[in-house]
CSV table of C-alpha atoms in Angstrom, one decimal:
chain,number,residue,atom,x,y,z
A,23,UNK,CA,23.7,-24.7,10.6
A,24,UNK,CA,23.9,-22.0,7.8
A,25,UNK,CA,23.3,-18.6,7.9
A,26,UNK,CA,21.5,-16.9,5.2
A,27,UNK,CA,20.9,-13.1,4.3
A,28,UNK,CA,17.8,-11.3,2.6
A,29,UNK,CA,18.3,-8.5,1.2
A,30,UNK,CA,15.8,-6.0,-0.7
A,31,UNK,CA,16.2,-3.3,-2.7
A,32,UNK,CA,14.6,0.1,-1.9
A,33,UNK,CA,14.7,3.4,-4.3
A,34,UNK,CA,14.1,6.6,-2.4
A,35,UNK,CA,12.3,9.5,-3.9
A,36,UNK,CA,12.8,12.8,-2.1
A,37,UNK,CA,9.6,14.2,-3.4
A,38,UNK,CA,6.3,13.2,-4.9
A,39,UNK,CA,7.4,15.8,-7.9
A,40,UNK,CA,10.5,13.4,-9.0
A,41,UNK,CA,8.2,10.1,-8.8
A,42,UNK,CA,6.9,9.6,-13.1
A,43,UNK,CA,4.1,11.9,-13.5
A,44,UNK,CA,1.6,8.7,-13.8
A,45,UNK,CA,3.0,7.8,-10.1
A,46,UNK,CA,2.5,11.5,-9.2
A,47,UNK,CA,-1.3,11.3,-10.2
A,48,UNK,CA,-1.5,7.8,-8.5
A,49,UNK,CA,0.0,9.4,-5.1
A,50,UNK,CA,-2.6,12.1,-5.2
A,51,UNK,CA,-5.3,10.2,-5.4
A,52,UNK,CA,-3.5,8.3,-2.4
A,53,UNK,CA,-3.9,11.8,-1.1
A,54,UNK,CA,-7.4,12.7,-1.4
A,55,UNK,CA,-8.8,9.2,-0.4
A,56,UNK,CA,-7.2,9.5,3.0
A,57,UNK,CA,-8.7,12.7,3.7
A,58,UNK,CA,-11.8,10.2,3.3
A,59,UNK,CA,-10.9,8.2,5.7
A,60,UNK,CA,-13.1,7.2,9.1
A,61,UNK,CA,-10.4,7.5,11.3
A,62,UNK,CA,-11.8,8.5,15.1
A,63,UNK,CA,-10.4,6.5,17.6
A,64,UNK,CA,-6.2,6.3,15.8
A,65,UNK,CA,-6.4,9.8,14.7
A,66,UNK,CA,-4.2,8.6,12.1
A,67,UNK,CA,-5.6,8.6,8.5
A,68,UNK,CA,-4.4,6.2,5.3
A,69,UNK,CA,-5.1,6.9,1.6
A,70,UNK,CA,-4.2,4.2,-1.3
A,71,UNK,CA,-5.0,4.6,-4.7
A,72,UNK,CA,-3.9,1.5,-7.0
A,73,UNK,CA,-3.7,1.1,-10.8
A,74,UNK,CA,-5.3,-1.6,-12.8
A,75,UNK,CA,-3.5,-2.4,-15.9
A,76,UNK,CA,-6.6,-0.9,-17.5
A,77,UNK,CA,-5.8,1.9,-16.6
A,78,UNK,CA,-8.3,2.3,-13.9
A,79,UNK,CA,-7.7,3.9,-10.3
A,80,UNK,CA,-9.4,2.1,-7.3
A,81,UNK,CA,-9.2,4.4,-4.2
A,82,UNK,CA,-8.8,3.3,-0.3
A,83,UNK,CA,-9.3,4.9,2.8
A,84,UNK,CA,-9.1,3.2,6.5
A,85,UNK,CA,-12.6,2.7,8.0
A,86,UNK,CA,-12.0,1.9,12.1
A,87,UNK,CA,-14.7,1.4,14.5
A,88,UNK,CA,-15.2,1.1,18.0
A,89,UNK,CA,-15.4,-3.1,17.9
A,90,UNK,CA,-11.2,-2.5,17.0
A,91,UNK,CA,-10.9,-5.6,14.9
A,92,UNK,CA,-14.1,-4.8,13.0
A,93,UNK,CA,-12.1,-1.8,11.0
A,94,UNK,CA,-9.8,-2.1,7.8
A,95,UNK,CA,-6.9,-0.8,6.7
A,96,UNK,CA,-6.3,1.8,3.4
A,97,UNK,CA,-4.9,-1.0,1.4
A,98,UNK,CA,-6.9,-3.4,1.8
A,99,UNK,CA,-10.2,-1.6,1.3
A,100,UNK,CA,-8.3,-0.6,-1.8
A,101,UNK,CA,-7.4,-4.1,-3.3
A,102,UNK,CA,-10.4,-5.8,-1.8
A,103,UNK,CA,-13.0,-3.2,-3.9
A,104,UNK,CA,-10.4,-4.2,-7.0
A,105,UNK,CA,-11.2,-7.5,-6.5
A,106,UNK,CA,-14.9,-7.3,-6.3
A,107,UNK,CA,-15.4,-4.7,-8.9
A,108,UNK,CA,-12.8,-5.6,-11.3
A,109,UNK,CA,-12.0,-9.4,-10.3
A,110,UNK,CA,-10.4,-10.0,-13.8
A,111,UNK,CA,-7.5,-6.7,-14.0
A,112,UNK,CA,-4.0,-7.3,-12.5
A,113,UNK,CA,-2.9,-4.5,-10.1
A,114,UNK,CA,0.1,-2.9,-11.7
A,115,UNK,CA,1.1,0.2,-9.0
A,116,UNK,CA,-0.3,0.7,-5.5
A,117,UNK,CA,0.4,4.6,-3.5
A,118,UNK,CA,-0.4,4.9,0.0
A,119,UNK,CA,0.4,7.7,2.0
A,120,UNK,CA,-0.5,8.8,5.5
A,121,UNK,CA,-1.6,11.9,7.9
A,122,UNK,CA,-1.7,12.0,11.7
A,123,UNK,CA,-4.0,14.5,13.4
A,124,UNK,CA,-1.1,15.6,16.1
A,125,UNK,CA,1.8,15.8,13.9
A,126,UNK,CA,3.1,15.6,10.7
A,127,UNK,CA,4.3,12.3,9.5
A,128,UNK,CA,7.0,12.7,7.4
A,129,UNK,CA,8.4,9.5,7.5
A,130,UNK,CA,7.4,6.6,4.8
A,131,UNK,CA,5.1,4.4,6.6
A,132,UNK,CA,5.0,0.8,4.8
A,133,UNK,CA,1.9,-1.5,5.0
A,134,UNK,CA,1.1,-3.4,8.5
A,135,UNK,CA,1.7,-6.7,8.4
A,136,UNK,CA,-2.4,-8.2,7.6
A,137,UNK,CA,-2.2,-5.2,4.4
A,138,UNK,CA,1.1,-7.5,3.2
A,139,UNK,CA,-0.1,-10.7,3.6
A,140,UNK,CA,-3.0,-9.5,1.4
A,141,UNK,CA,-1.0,-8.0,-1.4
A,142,UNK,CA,0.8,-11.4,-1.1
A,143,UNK,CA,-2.0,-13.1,-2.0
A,144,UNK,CA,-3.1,-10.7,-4.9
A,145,UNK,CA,0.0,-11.0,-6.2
A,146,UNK,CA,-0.1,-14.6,-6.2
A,147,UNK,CA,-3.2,-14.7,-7.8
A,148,UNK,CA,-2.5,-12.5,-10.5
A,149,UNK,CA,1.1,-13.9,-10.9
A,150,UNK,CA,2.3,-10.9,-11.3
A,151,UNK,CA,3.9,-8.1,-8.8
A,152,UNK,CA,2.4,-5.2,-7.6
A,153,UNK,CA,4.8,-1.8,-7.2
A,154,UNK,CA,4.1,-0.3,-4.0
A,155,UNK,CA,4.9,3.3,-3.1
A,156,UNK,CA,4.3,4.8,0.0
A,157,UNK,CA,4.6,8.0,2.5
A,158,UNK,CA,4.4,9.7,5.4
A,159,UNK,CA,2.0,12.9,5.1
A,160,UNK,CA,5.3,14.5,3.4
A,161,UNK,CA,8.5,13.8,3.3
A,162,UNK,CA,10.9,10.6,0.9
A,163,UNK,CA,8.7,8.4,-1.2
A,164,UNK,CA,9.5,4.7,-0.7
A,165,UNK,CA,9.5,2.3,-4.0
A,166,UNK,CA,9.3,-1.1,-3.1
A,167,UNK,CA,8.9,-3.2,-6.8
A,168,UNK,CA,6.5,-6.1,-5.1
A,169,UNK,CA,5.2,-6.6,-1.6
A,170,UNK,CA,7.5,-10.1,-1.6
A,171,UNK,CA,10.5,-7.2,-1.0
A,172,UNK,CA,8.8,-6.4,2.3
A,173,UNK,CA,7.3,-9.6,3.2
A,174,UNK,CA,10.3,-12.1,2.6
A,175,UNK,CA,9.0,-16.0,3.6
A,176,UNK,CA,5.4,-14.9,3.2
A,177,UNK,CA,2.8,-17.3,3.6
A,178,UNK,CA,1.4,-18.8,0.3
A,179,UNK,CA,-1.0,-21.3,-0.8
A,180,UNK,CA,1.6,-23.9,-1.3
A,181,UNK,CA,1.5,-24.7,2.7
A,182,UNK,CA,-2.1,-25.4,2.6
């Protein structure tokens, strides 16, 4: 037997005013698509917002309902509207950032772990990695430079 060790490599932002101003934009549109968010059973609201390499922003919000399973998370409404509307643009940046309605949040939440096998997949498909940074409702600024950093021995379509 060997032992092995993953490591991943995190950069820490203390505010959204030190992220690049592009990333800034990107993280308020995170913002204002979780105040869109159908969130009445968690209480707990998500925004994303990703860049397209055009240039384009496609916005996320988590849509729950009472059948529990039936709902969807932030970032995958997000990447899944990306990939209907714009099926041919690689996903350069995703921001997600979160609110609770009975306290602030100020630690960075990362995706669950269905959002990562997801972004796995998109990844995969566009062969190229996604940057992902994400937030509580204030507080540090995670930077994660592809979902493979947070989902290490992800499932692929190489085991099918």
């Amino acid at each position: 037997m060997k032992k092995q060790k993953i490591e991943i490599a995190l950069e820490v932002f203390d505010t959204v005013s030190e992220l690049p101003k592009d990333i800034q934009e990107l993280m308020n549109k995170a913002q204002q698509a979780r105040e869109n968010a159908y969130a009445p059973y968690s209480h707990f609201k998500v925004g994303a917002a990703l860049r397209l390499v055009s240039g384009k922003i496609v916005l996320g919000s988590n849509q729950e309902n009472a059948a529990f399973p039936s709902g969807l998370c932030a970032e995958r409404v997000a990447v899944f509207s990306a990939g209907a509307n714009f099926p041919n643009e690689i996903i350069t940046d995703l921001a997600i950032t979160v609110r609770a309605e009975s306290h602030e949040v100020i630690e960075a939440i990362a995706p669950c772990g269905a959002c990562r096998q997801s972004l796995a997949e998109y990844e995969q498909k566009q062969k190229s990695p996604i940057t992902i940074y994400f937030m509580g409702e204030t507080g540090e600024i995670i930077k994660v430079a592809s979902i493979m950093d947070l989902l290490p021995l992800g499932f692929d379509a190489k085991y099918l």
